[in-house]
XYZ file of C-alpha atoms in Angstrom:
757
model
C -6.904 -85.506 15.716
C -10.373 -86.785 16.700
C -11.840 -83.315 16.227
C -10.349 -82.961 12.753
C -11.697 -86.363 11.749
C -15.120 -85.327 13.039
C -15.033 -82.189 10.892
C -14.063 -84.200 7.821
C -16.914 -86.644 8.538
C -19.479 -83.840 8.779
C -18.256 -82.206 5.564
C -18.446 -85.494 3.669
C -21.938 -86.175 5.054
C -23.138 -82.717 4.044
C -21.787 -83.100 0.528
C -23.236 -86.598 0.175
C -26.626 -85.425 1.431
C -26.587 -82.476 -0.955
C -25.729 -84.764 -3.851
C -28.596 -87.087 -2.933
C -30.984 -84.174 -2.620
C -30.042 -82.836 -6.038
C -30.429 -86.354 -7.453
C -34.002 -86.489 -6.213
C -33.339 -88.899 -3.338
C -34.737 -87.053 -0.295
C -34.742 -90.088 2.012
C -31.084 -90.860 1.246
C -30.230 -87.194 1.725
C -31.916 -87.196 5.136
C -30.044 -90.330 6.158
C -26.718 -88.794 5.013
C -27.346 -85.543 6.844
C -28.449 -87.352 9.975
C -25.380 -89.593 9.797
C -23.243 -86.462 9.558
C -24.897 -84.759 12.530
C -25.387 -87.585 15.036
C -21.663 -88.296 15.685
C -21.311 -84.598 16.487
C -24.233 -84.904 18.913
C -22.560 -87.922 20.547
C -19.275 -86.036 20.839
C -21.010 -82.983 22.325
C -22.967 -85.180 24.720
C -19.821 -86.875 26.032
C -18.151 -83.506 26.504
C -21.218 -82.122 28.270
C -21.246 -85.093 30.652
C -17.611 -84.505 31.533
C -18.332 -80.825 32.088
C -21.198 -81.653 34.416
C -19.013 -84.095 36.344
C -16.514 -81.272 36.742
C -19.187 -79.112 38.366
C -19.776 -76.787 35.387
C -22.339 -76.442 32.654
C -21.423 -75.428 29.135
C -23.302 -73.797 26.276
C -22.864 -76.966 24.196
C -26.153 -78.195 25.678
C -27.978 -75.846 23.276
C -26.145 -77.298 20.287
C -26.907 -80.836 21.470
C -30.610 -80.044 21.858
C -30.706 -78.387 18.436
C -29.086 -81.348 16.645
C -31.226 -83.995 18.339
C -34.363 -81.939 17.944
C -33.704 -81.311 14.253
C -33.148 -85.017 13.580
C -36.260 -85.975 15.564
C -38.457 -83.463 13.739
C -37.215 -84.370 10.268
C -34.992 -81.308 9.806
C -31.887 -83.347 8.982
C -30.335 -80.659 6.779
C -30.517 -78.169 9.628
C -28.986 -80.781 11.945
C -26.049 -81.262 9.556
C -25.432 -77.507 9.267
C -25.441 -77.226 13.060
C -23.022 -80.173 13.212
C -20.733 -78.373 10.762
C -20.718 -75.271 12.931
C -19.928 -77.223 16.082
C -17.284 -79.499 14.515
C -15.613 -76.589 12.737
C -15.440 -74.553 15.912
C -13.925 -77.387 17.907
C -11.381 -78.143 15.183
C -10.294 -74.505 15.187
C -10.050 -74.465 18.956
C -8.034 -77.692 18.876
C -5.600 -76.152 16.414
C -5.034 -73.213 18.739
C -4.514 -75.373 21.801
C -2.199 -77.741 19.907
C 0.514 -75.113 20.354
C 0.421 -75.604 24.085
C 2.707 -77.976 25.910
C 3.105 -78.766 29.575
C 6.059 -81.093 29.062
C 9.234 -80.475 31.023
C 11.322 -82.953 29.049
C 13.918 -80.342 28.167
C 14.516 -79.684 31.841
C 15.068 -83.384 32.358
C 17.391 -83.450 29.361
C 19.701 -80.921 31.033
C 20.127 -83.063 34.116
C 23.463 -84.928 34.233
C 23.189 -88.596 33.303
C 26.756 -89.807 33.720
C 29.404 -89.274 36.366
C 33.056 -90.212 36.840
C 33.688 -92.054 40.099
C 37.214 -92.521 41.430
C 37.827 -96.103 42.518
C 41.403 -96.194 43.771
C 43.556 -95.087 40.849
C 40.876 -95.934 38.294
C 38.095 -93.735 36.949
C 34.767 -95.510 36.434
C 32.004 -94.048 34.281
C 28.687 -94.618 36.047
C 25.107 -93.482 35.705
C 24.123 -90.737 38.118
C 21.551 -93.047 39.662
C 24.465 -95.155 40.960
C 25.965 -92.267 42.977
C 25.911 -92.911 46.724
C 26.814 -90.656 49.663
C 30.562 -90.792 50.257
C 31.507 -91.524 46.617
C 34.557 -89.604 45.363
C 33.649 -88.079 42.002
C 35.797 -86.421 39.341
C 34.239 -83.378 37.674
C 36.107 -82.487 34.501
C 36.186 -79.078 32.747
C 32.828 -78.240 31.202
C 30.952 -80.988 33.065
C 27.929 -80.451 35.302
C 28.274 -81.274 38.992
C 26.186 -84.469 39.209
C 25.383 -84.454 42.935
C 25.664 -82.232 46.004
C 28.976 -82.691 47.789
C 32.127 -81.268 49.364
C 35.091 -79.966 47.350
C 38.264 -81.960 47.911
C 40.619 -79.753 45.889
C 42.254 -76.472 46.815
C 40.002 -74.512 44.450
C 37.212 -74.848 41.923
C 35.402 -72.408 39.650
C 31.725 -73.039 38.883
C 29.167 -71.356 36.684
C 26.100 -71.462 38.940
C 23.868 -69.297 36.757
C 21.505 -72.248 36.311
C 20.974 -72.316 40.086
C 21.277 -68.713 41.282
C 21.081 -66.550 38.160
C 24.486 -65.063 39.070
C 26.285 -64.160 35.832
C 29.837 -64.370 37.154
C 31.466 -67.735 37.945
C 31.881 -68.477 41.643
C 35.158 -69.572 43.231
C 35.169 -72.296 45.881
C 37.895 -73.485 48.251
C 38.628 -76.865 49.813
C 35.826 -77.998 52.089
C 33.156 -75.807 50.506
C 29.763 -77.339 49.776
C 28.976 -77.620 46.061
C 25.499 -78.033 44.580
C 24.584 -80.139 41.606
C 23.746 -78.206 38.467
C 26.837 -75.982 38.498
C 29.149 -76.231 35.479
C 32.898 -76.581 35.974
C 34.587 -73.505 34.467
C 38.077 -74.357 35.642
C 40.351 -77.352 36.010
C 39.109 -80.820 36.943
C 38.381 -81.312 40.631
C 37.354 -84.047 43.066
C 34.029 -83.970 44.859
C 32.899 -86.071 47.827
C 29.202 -86.792 47.296
C 26.930 -86.018 50.236
C 23.763 -87.420 48.726
C 22.452 -89.492 45.868
C 21.737 -87.678 42.615
C 17.993 -88.047 43.178
C 18.265 -85.970 46.357
C 20.419 -83.282 44.736
C 19.684 -79.598 44.224
C 19.134 -79.987 40.486
C 16.735 -82.898 40.928
C 14.794 -80.794 43.430
C 14.457 -78.005 40.858
C 13.039 -80.493 38.353
C 10.517 -81.756 40.893
C 9.520 -78.214 41.868
C 8.855 -77.331 38.233
C 6.759 -80.453 37.712
C 4.795 -79.890 40.924
C 4.146 -76.212 40.179
C 2.908 -77.039 36.683
C 0.643 -79.791 38.001
C -0.946 -77.560 40.645
C -2.009 -74.827 38.225
C -5.740 -75.182 37.593
C -6.810 -75.403 33.928
C -8.653 -72.396 32.587
C -12.345 -72.708 31.746
C -13.388 -71.851 28.216
C -14.329 -68.223 27.721
C -17.753 -69.254 26.405
C -18.764 -71.097 29.576
C -18.884 -67.893 31.628
C -22.275 -67.001 30.206
C -23.529 -70.581 29.903
C -26.182 -70.665 32.635
C -27.800 -67.361 31.735
C -27.761 -68.045 28.005
C -29.177 -71.557 28.396
C -31.954 -70.284 30.670
C -32.859 -67.515 28.219
C -32.892 -69.923 25.263
C -34.987 -72.487 27.117
C -37.547 -69.871 28.151
C -37.835 -68.443 24.635
C -38.024 -71.830 22.876
C -40.402 -73.249 25.456
C -42.565 -70.155 25.349
C -42.803 -70.289 21.559
C -43.819 -73.954 21.738
C -46.421 -73.385 24.461
C -47.925 -70.352 22.786
C -48.101 -71.835 19.270
C -48.230 -75.533 20.062
C -45.687 -76.062 17.288
C -42.473 -77.900 18.337
C -40.821 -76.812 15.063
C -41.087 -73.217 16.292
C -39.102 -74.202 19.389
C -36.579 -76.034 17.197
C -36.106 -72.931 15.059
C -35.263 -70.954 18.203
C -32.749 -73.610 19.278
C -31.145 -73.635 15.818
C -30.504 -69.894 15.693
C -29.532 -69.974 19.378
C -26.726 -72.438 18.702
C -23.908 -70.486 20.388
C -21.304 -70.719 17.655
C -20.236 -67.077 18.095
C -19.415 -68.073 21.671
C -17.714 -71.250 20.517
C -15.916 -69.810 17.478
C -15.250 -66.108 17.979
C -13.101 -66.433 21.083
C -10.694 -69.069 19.709
C -10.422 -67.273 16.356
C -9.519 -63.985 18.052
C -7.070 -65.740 20.367
C -5.477 -67.631 17.462
C -5.157 -64.320 15.616
C -3.411 -62.875 18.651
C -1.108 -65.894 18.813
C -0.255 -65.368 15.145
C 0.473 -61.685 15.649
C 2.664 -62.469 18.612
C 4.564 -65.123 16.643
C 5.404 -62.577 13.954
C 7.029 -60.475 16.679
C 9.107 -63.380 17.966
C 6.706 -64.166 20.836
C 5.532 -67.775 21.059
C 2.342 -68.108 23.121
C 1.483 -71.677 24.055
C -2.240 -71.686 23.357
C -5.325 -69.518 23.672
C -5.597 -70.132 27.408
C -2.114 -68.691 27.975
C -2.965 -65.670 25.819
C -6.196 -65.064 27.730
C -4.378 -65.248 31.077
C -1.650 -62.964 29.764
C -4.263 -60.300 28.974
C -5.278 -60.140 32.669
C -1.776 -59.709 34.124
C -1.462 -56.917 36.706
C 1.814 -57.922 38.410
C 5.120 -58.862 36.742
C 8.078 -60.479 38.507
C 11.494 -60.332 36.814
C 14.599 -62.421 37.218
C 17.760 -60.301 37.008
C 20.589 -62.055 35.205
C 19.828 -62.705 31.555
C 16.438 -60.993 31.846
C 16.909 -57.388 32.946
C 20.667 -57.636 32.420
C 22.533 -59.263 29.513
C 24.084 -61.893 31.776
C 27.639 -61.224 30.624
C 30.262 -59.396 32.726
C 31.625 -56.155 31.306
C 34.237 -53.661 32.428
C 32.387 -50.918 34.313
C 35.274 -48.856 35.712
C 39.058 -48.774 36.068
C 40.953 -47.430 39.064
C 44.705 -47.356 38.392
C 47.901 -46.047 39.935
C 48.348 -42.553 38.415
C 51.950 -43.396 37.606
C 50.734 -46.219 35.355
C 47.502 -44.762 33.985
C 44.200 -46.416 33.189
C 44.864 -47.315 29.550
C 48.300 -48.726 30.318
C 46.855 -50.771 33.182
C 44.080 -52.121 30.940
C 46.651 -52.968 28.266
C 48.730 -55.028 30.703
C 45.718 -56.765 32.242
C 44.094 -57.578 28.896
C 47.356 -58.864 27.494
C 47.694 -61.277 30.402
C 43.977 -62.139 30.232
C 44.451 -63.476 26.703
C 45.830 -66.612 28.286
C 42.642 -67.268 30.285
C 39.158 -68.503 29.397
C 37.544 -66.898 32.431
C 34.552 -64.632 31.590
C 36.201 -61.705 33.399
C 39.318 -62.180 31.297
C 37.205 -62.168 28.162
C 35.563 -58.926 29.312
C 38.952 -57.273 29.843
C 40.159 -58.335 26.405
C 36.932 -57.080 24.816
C 37.231 -53.732 26.613
C 40.811 -53.256 25.442
C 39.930 -54.143 21.868
C 36.975 -51.733 21.941
C 39.388 -48.964 22.899
C 41.726 -49.827 20.060
C 44.497 -50.985 22.382
C 46.976 -53.313 20.684
C 47.685 -56.395 22.792
C 51.051 -58.186 22.550
C 51.396 -61.871 23.362
C 51.954 -62.687 27.070
C 54.731 -64.930 28.335
C 54.598 -67.799 30.818
C 50.881 -67.531 31.509
C 49.514 -69.796 34.240
C 45.877 -69.859 35.334
C 44.939 -70.841 38.859
C 41.359 -72.186 38.925
C 39.168 -70.023 41.100
C 41.957 -67.529 41.715
C 43.505 -65.688 38.815
C 46.232 -65.545 36.200
C 49.986 -65.026 36.462
C 52.473 -64.326 33.716
C 54.992 -61.980 32.191
C 54.217 -59.120 29.813
C 57.103 -57.195 28.255
C 59.394 -58.349 31.016
C 57.050 -57.381 33.866
C 55.738 -59.992 36.287
C 51.944 -59.661 36.554
C 49.190 -61.124 38.686
C 45.529 -60.679 37.745
C 42.691 -61.948 39.886
C 40.541 -61.563 42.955
C 41.751 -59.746 46.069
C 42.284 -63.062 47.855
C 44.512 -64.216 44.992
C 46.791 -61.226 45.491
C 46.838 -61.731 49.245
C 47.779 -65.385 48.806
C 50.816 -64.129 46.873
C 51.750 -61.802 49.731
C 50.500 -58.647 47.999
C 48.328 -56.274 50.022
C 46.391 -53.402 48.350
C 47.905 -50.159 49.587
C 45.934 -47.964 51.954
C 43.702 -45.614 49.995
C 44.303 -47.347 46.663
C 41.222 -48.687 44.966
C 38.727 -46.934 47.267
C 36.503 -46.081 44.297
C 36.804 -49.632 43.055
C 35.911 -51.084 46.426
C 32.861 -48.810 46.692
C 31.742 -49.832 43.195
C 32.376 -53.488 44.023
C 29.256 -53.456 46.178
C 27.300 -53.929 42.944
C 29.826 -56.010 41.057
C 33.181 -57.744 41.420
C 36.751 -56.480 41.180
C 39.706 -57.981 39.349
C 43.020 -56.689 40.708
C 46.256 -56.231 38.778
C 49.666 -56.411 40.466
C 52.842 -55.360 38.611
C 56.189 -56.534 39.965
C 54.648 -57.406 43.306
C 52.784 -54.098 43.769
C 49.029 -53.518 43.251
C 48.614 -51.320 40.200
C 44.959 -51.307 39.146
C 41.462 -52.483 39.992
C 38.924 -53.380 37.296
C 35.284 -53.213 38.362
C 33.156 -55.769 36.542
C 29.393 -55.517 36.329
C 26.478 -57.040 34.473
C 24.891 -53.899 33.034
C 21.225 -53.103 32.486
C 19.696 -54.109 29.165
C 19.346 -51.050 26.982
C 15.640 -51.658 26.356
C 14.774 -52.517 29.982
C 13.764 -48.986 31.148
C 11.466 -48.569 28.165
C 9.934 -51.981 28.808
C 9.187 -51.078 32.424
C 7.616 -47.743 31.469
C 5.422 -49.409 28.875
C 4.258 -51.989 31.410
C 3.248 -49.131 33.693
C 1.373 -47.488 30.807
C -0.480 -50.757 30.197
C -1.758 -50.679 33.753
C 0.592 -53.230 35.316
C 0.468 -52.032 38.894
C 3.353 -53.930 40.523
C 6.825 -54.797 39.228
C 9.163 -56.888 41.377
C 12.751 -58.106 40.975
C 13.193 -61.712 42.177
C 16.750 -63.010 41.905
C 19.181 -65.484 43.375
C 21.877 -62.805 43.202
C 23.112 -60.690 46.105
C 21.038 -57.742 47.331
C 23.950 -55.397 46.654
C 23.934 -56.413 42.990
C 20.137 -56.441 42.628
C 19.255 -53.163 44.335
C 20.929 -50.840 41.782
C 19.028 -52.566 38.970
C 15.706 -52.165 40.759
C 16.518 -48.561 41.649
C 17.416 -47.647 38.064
C 14.171 -49.182 36.775
C 12.024 -47.845 39.627
C 10.693 -51.284 40.486
C 8.337 -51.694 43.424
C 10.268 -54.331 45.389
C 13.458 -56.408 45.398
C 13.666 -60.015 46.594
C 17.333 -61.057 46.542
C 19.172 -64.317 47.307
C 16.085 -66.330 46.395
C 16.421 -70.094 45.933
C 14.042 -71.778 43.426
C 11.623 -72.697 46.244
C 11.695 -69.080 47.481
C 10.851 -67.850 43.997
C 7.819 -70.137 43.875
C 6.672 -68.798 47.244
C 7.102 -65.218 46.002
C 5.121 -65.941 42.840
C 2.283 -67.545 44.772
C 2.163 -64.698 47.267
C 1.859 -62.145 44.458
C -0.707 -64.289 42.607
C -3.033 -64.160 45.603
C -3.319 -60.390 45.175
C -3.442 -60.099 41.357
C -2.820 -62.126 38.180
C 0.959 -62.491 38.032
C 3.533 -63.138 35.337
C 7.097 -64.319 35.977
C 9.852 -63.462 33.485
C 13.084 -65.493 33.556
C 15.611 -67.401 31.515
C 17.429 -69.945 33.674
C 16.909 -73.426 35.027
C 16.508 -71.853 38.460
C 13.573 -69.833 37.081
C 11.700 -72.836 35.633
C 9.725 -73.704 38.804
C 8.634 -70.082 39.265
C 7.663 -69.834 35.594
C 5.507 -72.923 35.984
C 3.915 -71.623 39.206
C 2.971 -68.194 37.852
C -0.345 -67.446 36.183
C 1.804 -66.816 33.096
C 5.457 -67.832 32.799
C 7.410 -65.762 30.251
C 10.738 -67.318 29.238
C 13.592 -65.442 27.571
C 14.135 -68.211 25.046
C 16.689 -66.678 22.656
C 19.653 -67.312 24.988
C 17.851 -68.817 27.971
C 17.694 -72.436 28.983
C 15.431 -75.062 27.452
C 14.045 -75.646 30.944
C 12.720 -72.098 31.159
C 11.299 -72.306 27.634
C 9.417 -75.503 28.437
C 8.122 -74.317 31.800
C 6.933 -70.982 30.436
C 3.574 -70.266 28.821
C 5.167 -67.598 26.631
C 8.623 -67.836 25.033
C 10.430 -64.759 23.698
C 12.497 -65.846 20.688
C 13.932 -62.326 20.400
C 16.465 -61.520 23.111
C 14.693 -58.324 24.169
C 12.798 -57.798 27.410
C 10.619 -55.107 25.801
C 8.770 -57.939 24.073
C 7.100 -58.585 27.465
C 4.842 -55.484 27.388
C 4.309 -56.033 23.690
C 3.063 -59.571 24.387
C 0.668 -58.254 27.024
C -0.624 -55.564 24.644
C -1.241 -58.134 21.898
C -3.022 -60.438 24.342
C -5.252 -57.648 25.611
C -6.286 -56.623 22.110
C -7.053 -60.230 21.173
C -9.158 -60.616 24.322
C -11.042 -57.372 23.665
C -11.756 -58.421 20.091
C -12.951 -61.816 21.318
C -15.414 -60.202 23.724
C -16.698 -57.798 21.093
C -17.088 -60.566 18.505
C -19.052 -62.596 21.036
C -21.251 -59.623 21.923
C -21.999 -58.789 18.278
C -22.567 -62.407 17.291
C -24.826 -63.198 20.210
C -26.674 -59.919 19.784
C -27.491 -60.831 16.182
C -28.374 -64.347 17.335
C -30.777 -62.824 19.846
C -32.525 -60.875 17.082
C -32.723 -64.042 14.960
C -34.137 -65.952 17.925
C -36.900 -63.388 18.154
C -37.765 -63.825 14.470
C -37.662 -67.618 14.859
C -39.973 -67.491 17.873
C -42.379 -65.357 15.822
C -42.396 -67.972 13.057
C -40.444 -65.942 10.475
C -37.427 -68.283 10.399
C -37.903 -72.026 9.799
C -35.151 -74.331 11.096
C -33.117 -74.707 7.877
C -33.300 -71.003 7.078
C -32.419 -70.290 10.695
C -29.393 -72.561 10.450
C -28.208 -70.705 7.351
C -28.801 -67.344 9.026
C -26.870 -68.569 12.026
C -24.061 -69.666 9.707
C -23.978 -66.123 8.311
C -23.808 -64.726 11.848
C -20.943 -67.118 12.541
C -19.046 -65.915 9.477
C -19.549 -62.308 10.571
C -18.351 -63.106 14.095
C -15.280 -64.877 12.704
C -14.425 -62.010 10.343
C -14.728 -59.567 13.211
C -12.584 -61.819 15.401
C -9.910 -61.780 12.709
C -9.460 -58.038 13.265
C -7.237 -59.134 16.147
C -4.623 -59.609 13.425
C -4.299 -55.826 13.252
C -2.384 -53.947 15.948
C -4.315 -51.851 18.430
C -3.577 -48.393 19.768
C -1.763 -49.714 22.845
C 0.487 -51.873 20.642
C 1.966 -48.932 18.778
C 5.727 -49.331 18.427
C 7.893 -46.635 16.830
C 8.906 -47.730 13.358
C 12.547 -48.519 12.729
C 14.530 -45.523 11.546
C 15.781 -45.558 7.951
C 19.448 -46.347 7.401
C 20.159 -42.791 6.259
C 19.208 -41.513 9.733
C 22.492 -43.018 10.944
C 21.276 -44.520 14.229
C 23.681 -47.469 14.053
C 26.636 -45.230 13.213
C 25.883 -42.724 15.986
C 25.433 -45.460 18.581
C 28.697 -47.068 17.457
C 30.413 -43.742 18.189
C 29.104 -43.813 21.761
C 31.849 -46.225 22.816
C 34.471 -43.652 21.851
C 32.521 -40.890 23.577
C 32.385 -42.907 26.787
C 36.159 -43.261 26.636
C 36.291 -39.500 26.092
C 34.231 -39.068 29.279
C 36.793 -41.163 31.145
C 39.556 -38.941 29.812
C 37.661 -35.845 30.957
C 37.496 -37.281 34.466
C 41.131 -38.395 34.396
C 42.174 -34.956 33.173
C 40.227 -33.240 35.921
C 41.758 -35.521 38.561
C 45.264 -34.856 37.200
C 45.031 -31.063 37.618
C 47.486 -29.979 40.288
C 49.289 -26.855 41.438
C 51.632 -26.968 38.432
C 50.697 -26.970 34.703
C 52.102 -30.465 34.193
C 48.675 -31.759 33.100
C 48.122 -29.012 30.480
C 49.433 -30.996 27.458
C 47.108 -33.907 28.255
C 44.193 -31.517 28.723
C 44.892 -29.889 25.396
C 44.758 -33.336 23.785
C 41.373 -33.941 25.413
C 40.136 -30.559 24.148
C 41.192 -31.503 20.624
C 39.193 -34.723 20.935
C 36.173 -32.703 21.987
C 36.396 -30.691 18.782
C 37.213 -33.702 16.601
C 34.732 -36.235 18.021
C 32.019 -34.796 20.252
C 30.963 -31.712 18.306
C 30.800 -33.414 14.852
C 28.861 -36.287 16.447
C 26.269 -33.875 17.824
C 25.998 -31.954 14.558
C 25.358 -35.144 12.610
C 22.705 -36.246 15.110
C 20.836 -32.951 14.754
C 21.145 -33.063 10.967
C 19.712 -36.526 10.282
C 19.029 -38.672 13.345
C 16.916 -36.389 15.524
C 14.501 -35.211 12.777
C 13.841 -38.833 11.765
C 13.337 -39.883 15.386
C 11.012 -36.941 16.064
C 8.830 -37.981 13.130
C 8.480 -41.480 14.612
C 7.872 -40.330 18.187
C 5.338 -37.612 17.369
C 4.320 -34.820 19.709
C 5.734 -31.312 19.902
C 9.523 -31.352 19.503
C 10.215 -34.621 21.385
C 13.980 -34.317 20.874
C 14.206 -30.863 22.500
C 15.760 -32.119 25.790
C 18.571 -33.873 23.915
C 19.218 -30.834 21.725
C 19.392 -28.685 24.865
C 22.005 -31.069 26.295
C 23.982 -30.666 23.074
C 23.958 -26.909 23.522
C 25.102 -27.182 27.135
C 27.951 -29.539 26.194
C 29.036 -27.254 23.360
C 29.136 -24.373 25.836
C 31.199 -26.389 28.301
C 33.592 -27.509 25.551
C 34.075 -23.910 24.503
C 34.681 -23.000 28.147
C 37.388 -25.687 28.386
C 39.121 -24.213 25.335
C 39.056 -20.690 26.791
C 40.294 -21.845 30.193
C 43.217 -23.649 28.581
C 44.192 -20.421 26.840
C 44.016 -18.559 30.153
C 46.012 -21.349 31.800
C 49.000 -20.528 29.601
C 49.541 -17.346 31.611
C 47.619 -17.977 34.839
C 47.572 -21.674 35.692
C 46.760 -21.256 39.427
C 43.790 -19.040 38.577
C 42.394 -21.176 35.752
C 42.999 -24.644 37.260
C 40.072 -24.766 39.786
C 37.492 -23.614 37.232
C 38.971 -25.926 34.605
C 38.596 -28.878 36.984
C 34.952 -28.010 37.722
C 34.174 -27.598 34.023
C 35.723 -30.937 33.076
C 33.790 -32.769 35.783
C 30.549 -31.055 34.715
C 31.136 -31.931 31.068
C 31.902 -35.564 31.945
C 28.710 -35.908 33.988
C 26.549 -34.276 31.321
C 28.085 -36.363 28.542
C 27.417 -39.632 30.385
C 23.854 -38.568 31.200
C 23.229 -37.534 27.604
C 24.461 -40.833 26.163
C 22.261 -42.828 28.536
C 19.198 -40.638 27.881
C 19.623 -40.741 24.120
C 20.070 -44.508 23.992
C 16.977 -45.000 26.117
C 14.851 -42.581 24.104
C 15.822 -44.190 20.799
C 15.640 -47.774 22.081
C 13.388 -49.847 19.868
C 13.969 -47.731 16.747
C 16.822 -49.840 15.434
C 16.247 -52.396 12.703
C 16.962 -55.217 15.173
C 13.948 -54.244 17.256
C 11.428 -53.930 14.458
């Protein structure tokens, strides 16, 4: 606010002095202009003293000398114009930095404030500061665990994503240690506190975030990097002009045109322009300093859950008893899951609904916190839950059953279904890769980011497939918040480092990094406050876009400075030669400033490395084709199931004929429509020579395989033993190619939808 008031004061003084001058009152005009300029000189002097105490020297010393010299030599008008330049530049810089905040109040707001303590048969509501080791606490559904302690119930289910980044709730048994910060996802449970709330895990995370933010050194102004050399050059030129001519006004003229307003103004204007461009893309950058640091990033560390993955469990695969079948197993499990609020249950229901499976109402549903669900569906007794839940009911998975599920479980979790006391199906749950993540990683590589690392609190088995799919350089799994800070600092020693995350557990690392980038659309307020950059759009591909915008703004700032100071250098030469008196020099310098500012504003335009394919028009049908991909993925599952069902007898032929009809009714029309409208529109956006050729070639291969399936089925009518082996190979090949094609197409067209524009 002080800087804005100073600017207003200078403007009023200039106008008053001009009015006095026009009224024929030169003395009053001089007093008004001097009164306008001197407070600016005082302000600059105080700032210069602070800079010197900090061990640096700034270019403001030239402006201070010019103002004081102009007043002393009777060039008050020139002094006022210089004051306007300085005050205006500082006001603009203050506006840019006003967007910054180092407050972590949101993180504090998430911390639990109340707790329920059991005192005999009574429940007392207390403040968390009153918790003492040994207190017996009651944690109700939806409440946050207020302190570290030991579980005193048979089971509990906690959402620990704020602590570990793990998307799936974690089950605990009696005697397990629980950490504060987890959210109760099941029934109420009792907890024996082991420590006071101030010594809890969550409180430690808050302190780590505050400490990491406090230890980050503030960034010096861009202008100060050339301060010593520029000041020395100006002093030599002004002093030389004075010595040679004996005229101090000649030296003043040099100081006036040397006033480094292009240094003071151009950089903040370009950075503010970059901040504005970023904001229009849903990227909030907290100040010019953050933008300037972002432009120098060479290493990026990613959290996993909620950053590279959506953070929500989904059904990845189904392994069912052939006698029951996959769809029938999913129907039973999803029907029972309707009576549960567990995230895995919600994923099963969503998967069944996506496949168009009608779900009847279950009977006698009972949910066991941390275990699973029991109930009756159409007269059949069902159990749905973790493997331990089935074992506790005396049900053992049969030898050989669920091998594929157990292999896949290395990167996810498995929900088991038992029907009438026998295991019937296994549902593999996973937190899939964000669709735009591969493109984001490739673009970071293209921008020159040399090292990409996955840093997560999740298990190595769950993190490694994500890193492998994205071709990241390293994986650091099972990282506590303190470990993440250590990883960030280790990377920062080698190169400027950014950390991308969304959870409370990421907040300390975000604060410790050179630039913290928070996924703010669905992330926690703690991450948003600790980060220097907040992505309001829930897309990780905004990370490379933010870096590209920052780099262009920084380049424009440097070029504006170079042009402005180059012109100032020419003007200094004319002033030293006596061709520019102080007032004229001040006006010339003002013109140079305007030019530098206008050039700096070109940062509002996107650069070549910011190019993003334009969104496809609605008539291209991208949304419709992608919506059909869910059905095509189910078709791929049927291809695999059909291939697995082929045996020595033609019993599977009717089902295979149904699959072949679906190929003709769904797959081939889908591909024809893509080649008619979608691919030509996408090719026009992507540019180059026939960029969609690989996808079209896949279409041709799939059409050939579909035709081969049809011919083999005809041959199978008379020669099943001869046709069956080749039919099995063809179905497996078609399934693999179809899955690969869907993934490749979605990745190639990522970012062309209206939601990404």
